[in-house]
CSV table of C-alpha atoms and ligand atoms in Angstrom, one decimal:
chain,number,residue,atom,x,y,z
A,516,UNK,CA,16.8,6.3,3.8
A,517,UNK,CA,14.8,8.7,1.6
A,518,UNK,CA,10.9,7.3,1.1
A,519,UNK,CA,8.5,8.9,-1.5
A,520,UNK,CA,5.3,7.7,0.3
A,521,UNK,CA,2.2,8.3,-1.7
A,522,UNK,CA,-1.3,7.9,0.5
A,523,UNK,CA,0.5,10.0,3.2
A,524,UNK,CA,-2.8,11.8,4.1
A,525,UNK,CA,-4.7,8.8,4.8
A,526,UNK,CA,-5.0,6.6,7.8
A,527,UNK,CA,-2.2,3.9,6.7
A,528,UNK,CA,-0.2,6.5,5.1
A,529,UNK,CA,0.0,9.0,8.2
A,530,UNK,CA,1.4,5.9,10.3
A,531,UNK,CA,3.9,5.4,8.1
A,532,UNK,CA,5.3,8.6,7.5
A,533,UNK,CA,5.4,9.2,11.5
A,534,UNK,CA,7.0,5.7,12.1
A,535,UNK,CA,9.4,6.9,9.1
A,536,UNK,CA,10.4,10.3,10.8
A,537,UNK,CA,10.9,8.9,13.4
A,538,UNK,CA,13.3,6.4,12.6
A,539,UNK,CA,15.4,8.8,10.6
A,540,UNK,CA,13.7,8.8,7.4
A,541,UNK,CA,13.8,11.1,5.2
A,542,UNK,CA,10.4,11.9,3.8
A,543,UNK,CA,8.6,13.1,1.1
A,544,UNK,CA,4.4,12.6,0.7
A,545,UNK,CA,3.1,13.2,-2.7
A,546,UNK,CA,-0.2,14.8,-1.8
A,547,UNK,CA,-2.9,16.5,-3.1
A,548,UNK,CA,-3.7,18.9,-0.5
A,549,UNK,CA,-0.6,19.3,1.7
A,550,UNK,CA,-3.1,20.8,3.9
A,551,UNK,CA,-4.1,17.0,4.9
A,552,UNK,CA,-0.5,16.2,6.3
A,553,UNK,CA,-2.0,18.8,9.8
A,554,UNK,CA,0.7,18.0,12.5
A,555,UNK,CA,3.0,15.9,10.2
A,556,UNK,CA,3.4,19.0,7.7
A,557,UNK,CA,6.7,20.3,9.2
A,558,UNK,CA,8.6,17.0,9.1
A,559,UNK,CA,8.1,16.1,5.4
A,560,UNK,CA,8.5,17.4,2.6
A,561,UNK,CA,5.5,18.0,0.8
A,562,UNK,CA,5.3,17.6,-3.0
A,563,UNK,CA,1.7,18.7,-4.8
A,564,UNK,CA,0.5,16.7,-7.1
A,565,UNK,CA,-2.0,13.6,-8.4
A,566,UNK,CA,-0.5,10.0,-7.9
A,567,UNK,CA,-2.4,9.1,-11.1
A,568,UNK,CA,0.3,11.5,-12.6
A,569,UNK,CA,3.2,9.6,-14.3
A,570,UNK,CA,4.4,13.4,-14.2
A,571,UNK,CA,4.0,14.4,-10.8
A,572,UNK,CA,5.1,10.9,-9.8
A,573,UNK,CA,8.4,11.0,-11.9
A,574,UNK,CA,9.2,14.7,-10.4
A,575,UNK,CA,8.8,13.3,-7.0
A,576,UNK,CA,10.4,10.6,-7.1
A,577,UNK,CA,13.8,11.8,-7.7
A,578,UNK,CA,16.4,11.4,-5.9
A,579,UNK,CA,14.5,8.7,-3.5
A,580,UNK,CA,15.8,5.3,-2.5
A,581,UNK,CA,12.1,3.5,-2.5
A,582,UNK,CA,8.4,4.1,-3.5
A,583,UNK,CA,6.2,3.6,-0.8
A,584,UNK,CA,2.3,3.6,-1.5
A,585,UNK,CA,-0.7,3.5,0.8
A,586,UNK,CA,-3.3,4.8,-1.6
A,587,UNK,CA,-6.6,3.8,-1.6
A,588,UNK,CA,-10.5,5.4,-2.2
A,589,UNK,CA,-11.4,6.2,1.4
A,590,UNK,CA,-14.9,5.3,2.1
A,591,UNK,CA,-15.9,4.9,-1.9
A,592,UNK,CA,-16.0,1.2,-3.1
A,593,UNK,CA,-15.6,2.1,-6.9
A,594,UNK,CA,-11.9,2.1,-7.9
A,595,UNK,CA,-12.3,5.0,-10.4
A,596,UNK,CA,-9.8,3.3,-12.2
A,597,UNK,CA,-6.8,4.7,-8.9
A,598,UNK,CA,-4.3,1.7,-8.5
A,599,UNK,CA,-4.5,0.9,-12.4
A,600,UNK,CA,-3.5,4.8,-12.9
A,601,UNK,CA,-1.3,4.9,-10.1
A,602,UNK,CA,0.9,2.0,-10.6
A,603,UNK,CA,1.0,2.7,-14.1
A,604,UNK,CA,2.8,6.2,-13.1
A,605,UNK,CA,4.5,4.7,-10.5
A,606,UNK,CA,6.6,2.2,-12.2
A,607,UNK,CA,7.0,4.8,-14.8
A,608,UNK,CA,8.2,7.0,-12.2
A,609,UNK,CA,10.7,4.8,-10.6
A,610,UNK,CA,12.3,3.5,-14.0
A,611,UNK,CA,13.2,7.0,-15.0
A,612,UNK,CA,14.7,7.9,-11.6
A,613,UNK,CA,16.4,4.5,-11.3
A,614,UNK,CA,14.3,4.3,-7.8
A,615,UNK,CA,14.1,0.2,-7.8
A,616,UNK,CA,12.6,-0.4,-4.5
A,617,UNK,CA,8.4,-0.3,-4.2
A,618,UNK,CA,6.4,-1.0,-1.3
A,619,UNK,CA,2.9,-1.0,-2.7
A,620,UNK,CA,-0.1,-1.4,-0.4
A,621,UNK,CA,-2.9,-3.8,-2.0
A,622,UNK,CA,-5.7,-6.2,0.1
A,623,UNK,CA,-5.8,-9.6,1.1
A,624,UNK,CA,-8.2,-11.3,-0.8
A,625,UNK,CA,-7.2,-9.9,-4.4
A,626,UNK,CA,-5.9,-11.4,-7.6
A,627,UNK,CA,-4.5,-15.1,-6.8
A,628,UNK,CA,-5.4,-14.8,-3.1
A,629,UNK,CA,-9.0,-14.6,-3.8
A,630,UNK,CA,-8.9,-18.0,-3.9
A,631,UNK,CA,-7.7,-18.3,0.0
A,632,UNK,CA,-10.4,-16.4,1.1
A,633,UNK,CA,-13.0,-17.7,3.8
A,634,UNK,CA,-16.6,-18.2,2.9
A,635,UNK,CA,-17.1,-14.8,5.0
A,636,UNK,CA,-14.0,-12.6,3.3
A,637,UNK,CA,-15.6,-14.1,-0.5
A,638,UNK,CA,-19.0,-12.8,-0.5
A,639,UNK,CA,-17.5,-9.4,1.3
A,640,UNK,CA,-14.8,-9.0,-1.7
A,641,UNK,CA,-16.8,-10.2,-4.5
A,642,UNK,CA,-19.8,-7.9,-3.8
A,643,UNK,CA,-19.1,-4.8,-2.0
A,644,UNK,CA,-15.5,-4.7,-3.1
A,645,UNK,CA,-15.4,-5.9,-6.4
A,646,UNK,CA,-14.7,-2.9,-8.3
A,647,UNK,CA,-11.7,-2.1,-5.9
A,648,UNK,CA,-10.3,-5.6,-6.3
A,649,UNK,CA,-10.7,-5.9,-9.6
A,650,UNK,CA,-8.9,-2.4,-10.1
A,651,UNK,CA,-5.9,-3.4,-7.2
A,652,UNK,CA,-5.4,-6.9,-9.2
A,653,UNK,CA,-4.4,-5.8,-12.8
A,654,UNK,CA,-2.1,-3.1,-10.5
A,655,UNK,CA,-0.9,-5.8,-8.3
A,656,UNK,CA,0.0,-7.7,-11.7
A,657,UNK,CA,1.5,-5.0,-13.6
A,658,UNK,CA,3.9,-4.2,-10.4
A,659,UNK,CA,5.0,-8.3,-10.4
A,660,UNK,CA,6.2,-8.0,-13.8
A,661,UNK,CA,7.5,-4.4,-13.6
A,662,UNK,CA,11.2,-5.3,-13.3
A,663,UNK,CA,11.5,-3.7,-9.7
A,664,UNK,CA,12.5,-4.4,-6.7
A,665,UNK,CA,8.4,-5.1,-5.7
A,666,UNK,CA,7.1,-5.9,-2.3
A,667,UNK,CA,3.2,-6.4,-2.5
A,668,UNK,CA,1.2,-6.1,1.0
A,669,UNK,CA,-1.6,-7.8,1.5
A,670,UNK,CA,-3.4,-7.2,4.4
A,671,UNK,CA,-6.9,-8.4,6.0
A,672,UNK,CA,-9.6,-5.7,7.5
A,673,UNK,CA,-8.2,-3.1,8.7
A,674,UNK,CA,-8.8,-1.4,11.8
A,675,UNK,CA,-8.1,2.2,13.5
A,676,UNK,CA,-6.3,0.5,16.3
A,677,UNK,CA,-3.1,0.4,18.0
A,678,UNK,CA,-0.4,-1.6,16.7
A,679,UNK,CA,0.2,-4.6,18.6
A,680,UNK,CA,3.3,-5.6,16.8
A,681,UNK,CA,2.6,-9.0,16.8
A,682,UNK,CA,1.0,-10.3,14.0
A,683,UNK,CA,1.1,-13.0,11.3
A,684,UNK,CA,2.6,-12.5,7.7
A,685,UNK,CA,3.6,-15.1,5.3
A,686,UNK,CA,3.8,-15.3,1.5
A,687,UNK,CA,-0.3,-17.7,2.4
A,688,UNK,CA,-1.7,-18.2,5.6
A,689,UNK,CA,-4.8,-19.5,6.4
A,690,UNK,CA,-7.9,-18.0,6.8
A,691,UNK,CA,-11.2,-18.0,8.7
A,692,UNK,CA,-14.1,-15.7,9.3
A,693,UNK,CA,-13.2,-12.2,8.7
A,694,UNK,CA,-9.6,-11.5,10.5
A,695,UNK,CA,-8.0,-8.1,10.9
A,696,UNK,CA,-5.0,-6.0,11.6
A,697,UNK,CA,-4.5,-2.8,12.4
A,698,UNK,CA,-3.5,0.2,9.9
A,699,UNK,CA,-0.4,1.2,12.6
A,700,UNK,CA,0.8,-2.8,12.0
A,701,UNK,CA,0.2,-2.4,8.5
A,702,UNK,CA,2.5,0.8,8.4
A,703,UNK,CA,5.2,-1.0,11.0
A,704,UNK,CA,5.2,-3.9,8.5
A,705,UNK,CA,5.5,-1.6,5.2
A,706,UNK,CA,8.3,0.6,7.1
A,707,UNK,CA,10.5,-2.6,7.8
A,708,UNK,CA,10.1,-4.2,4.2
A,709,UNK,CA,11.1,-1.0,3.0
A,710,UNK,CA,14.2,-1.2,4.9
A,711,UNK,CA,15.1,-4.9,4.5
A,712,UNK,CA,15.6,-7.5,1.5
A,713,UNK,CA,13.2,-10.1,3.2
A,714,UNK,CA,10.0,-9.5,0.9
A,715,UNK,CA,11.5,-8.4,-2.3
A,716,UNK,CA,9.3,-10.1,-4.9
A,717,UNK,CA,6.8,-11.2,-2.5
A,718,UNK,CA,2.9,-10.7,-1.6
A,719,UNK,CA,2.9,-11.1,2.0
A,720,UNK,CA,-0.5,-11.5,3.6
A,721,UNK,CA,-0.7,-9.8,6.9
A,722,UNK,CA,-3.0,-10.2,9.5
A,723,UNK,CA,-3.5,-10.5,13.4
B,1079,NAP,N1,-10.4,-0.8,4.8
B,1079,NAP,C1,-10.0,-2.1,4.9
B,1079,NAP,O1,-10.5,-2.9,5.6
B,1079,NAP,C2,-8.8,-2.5,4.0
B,1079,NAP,C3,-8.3,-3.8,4.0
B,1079,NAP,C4,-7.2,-4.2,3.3
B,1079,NAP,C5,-6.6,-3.2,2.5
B,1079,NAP,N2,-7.1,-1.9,2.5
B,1079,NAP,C6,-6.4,-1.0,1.6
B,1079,NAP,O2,-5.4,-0.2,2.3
B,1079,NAP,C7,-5.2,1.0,1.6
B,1079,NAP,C8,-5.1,2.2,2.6
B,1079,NAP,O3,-6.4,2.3,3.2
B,1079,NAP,P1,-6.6,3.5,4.3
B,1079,NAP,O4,-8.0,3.3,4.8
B,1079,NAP,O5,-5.5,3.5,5.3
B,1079,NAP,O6,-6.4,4.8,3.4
B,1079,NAP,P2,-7.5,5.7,2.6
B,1079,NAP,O7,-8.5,6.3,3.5
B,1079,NAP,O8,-8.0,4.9,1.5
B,1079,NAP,O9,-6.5,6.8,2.1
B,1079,NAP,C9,-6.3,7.1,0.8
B,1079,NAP,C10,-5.0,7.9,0.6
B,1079,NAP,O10,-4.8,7.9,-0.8
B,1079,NAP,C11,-4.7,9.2,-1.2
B,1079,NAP,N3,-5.1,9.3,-2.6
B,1079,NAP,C12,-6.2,8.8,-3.2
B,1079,NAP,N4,-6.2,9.1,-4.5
B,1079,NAP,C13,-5.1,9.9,-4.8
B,1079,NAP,C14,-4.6,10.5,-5.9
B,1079,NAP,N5,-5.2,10.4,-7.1
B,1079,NAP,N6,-3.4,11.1,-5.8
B,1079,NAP,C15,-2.8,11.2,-4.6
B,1079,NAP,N7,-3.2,10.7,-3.5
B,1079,NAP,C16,-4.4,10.0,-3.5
B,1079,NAP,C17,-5.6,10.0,-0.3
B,1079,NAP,O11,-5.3,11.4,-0.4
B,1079,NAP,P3,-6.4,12.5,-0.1
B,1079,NAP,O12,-6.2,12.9,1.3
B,1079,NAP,O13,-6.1,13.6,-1.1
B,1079,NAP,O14,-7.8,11.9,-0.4
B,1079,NAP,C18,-5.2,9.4,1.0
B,1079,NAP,O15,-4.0,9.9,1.5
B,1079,NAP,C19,-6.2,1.1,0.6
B,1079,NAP,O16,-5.7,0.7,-0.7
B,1079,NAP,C20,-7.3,0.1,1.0
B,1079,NAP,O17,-8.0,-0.4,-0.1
B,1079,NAP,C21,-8.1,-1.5,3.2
């Protein structure tokens, strides 16, 4: 399978495209400094360019079976407007190049599933994280009624640990305190929905 997978510099992203190479994949990471890829440079192919691009997203994306995004702002808790921009040139991007499959990384705890939140996981998201959740929920939206083949991920904290590769996901599940999962589970989860028909047109919430 050929993945575009934006975010493939970060910690979610590099998973991802490792598990993806791996497995046969065929990979390409829009990034904005290949130099970011380090050890994972020689098995992709690296495309240059800004995911808030609807022209360097189109460019990419030809030719590619499914859209896979882990972007996010790093340490910075203002959106600067990313996932907005992003899925904006995304869905642009895979409507031109007939690419109807998109895995789209988002957070537990936005849009509709704010509402499923614990006491703990509401005053985290509606203070510190606003700006990003509002941002990822109008992105979130815009993907549900884009017309493609949309899986929306929507997992709790995440953590720098191993993957277990036992962990819960459901289109709700319930919540307490301030669960977790780990970005390497994340990326195993986002790899197999990219392969299979199971999530199409769902928001699964993922977490240990
Ligand atoms: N932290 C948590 O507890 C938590 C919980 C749930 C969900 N999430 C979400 O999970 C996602 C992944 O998080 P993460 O910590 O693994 O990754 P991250 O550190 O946020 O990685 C961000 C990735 O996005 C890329 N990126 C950002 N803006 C870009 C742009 N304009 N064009 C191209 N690439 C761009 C970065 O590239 P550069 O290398 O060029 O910067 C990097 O590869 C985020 O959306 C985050 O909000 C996080």
């Amino acid at each position: 399978m050929k993945l575009l997978v934006l975010g493939a510099t970060g910690p979610t992203g590099r998973h991802l495209v490792d598990l993806a190479v791996r497995s046969g994949d065929s990979v390409t990471a829009l990034v904005r400094n290949p130099a970011g890829l380090g050890d994972l440079a020689d098995r992709v192919t690296a495309v240059t360019g800004d995911a808030t691009s609807p022209r360097d997203v189109s460019a990419a994306a030809a030719g590619h079976d499914v859209i896979v995004s882990a972007l996010g702002r790093g340490n910075s808790v203002r959106a600067d407007g990313l996932f907005t921009r992003a899925s904006e040139a995304v869905i642009g991007a895979a409507r031109d190049n007939g690419v109807s499959r998109l895995v789209w990384l988002s957070s537990f705890g936005v849009g509709h599933t704010f509402a499923w939140s614990s006491t703990a996981q509401k005053l985290i998201y509606s203070t510190l994280l606003r700006s990003l959740y509002a941002d990822k929920a109008i992105a979130d939206e815009r993907i549900r009624v884009s017309g493609l083949d949309w899986t929306v991920v929507l997992p709790t904290k995440l953590t720098h640990g191993p993957a277990k590769g036992a962990f819960l996901a459901d289109d709700r599940l319930p919540m307490k305190g301030n669960p977790s999962i780990s970005r390497a589970d994340v990326a195993a989860f986002m790899h197999r929905a990219a392969h299979g028909g199971e999530w199409i047109h769902r928001s699964p919430v993922i977490t240990d």
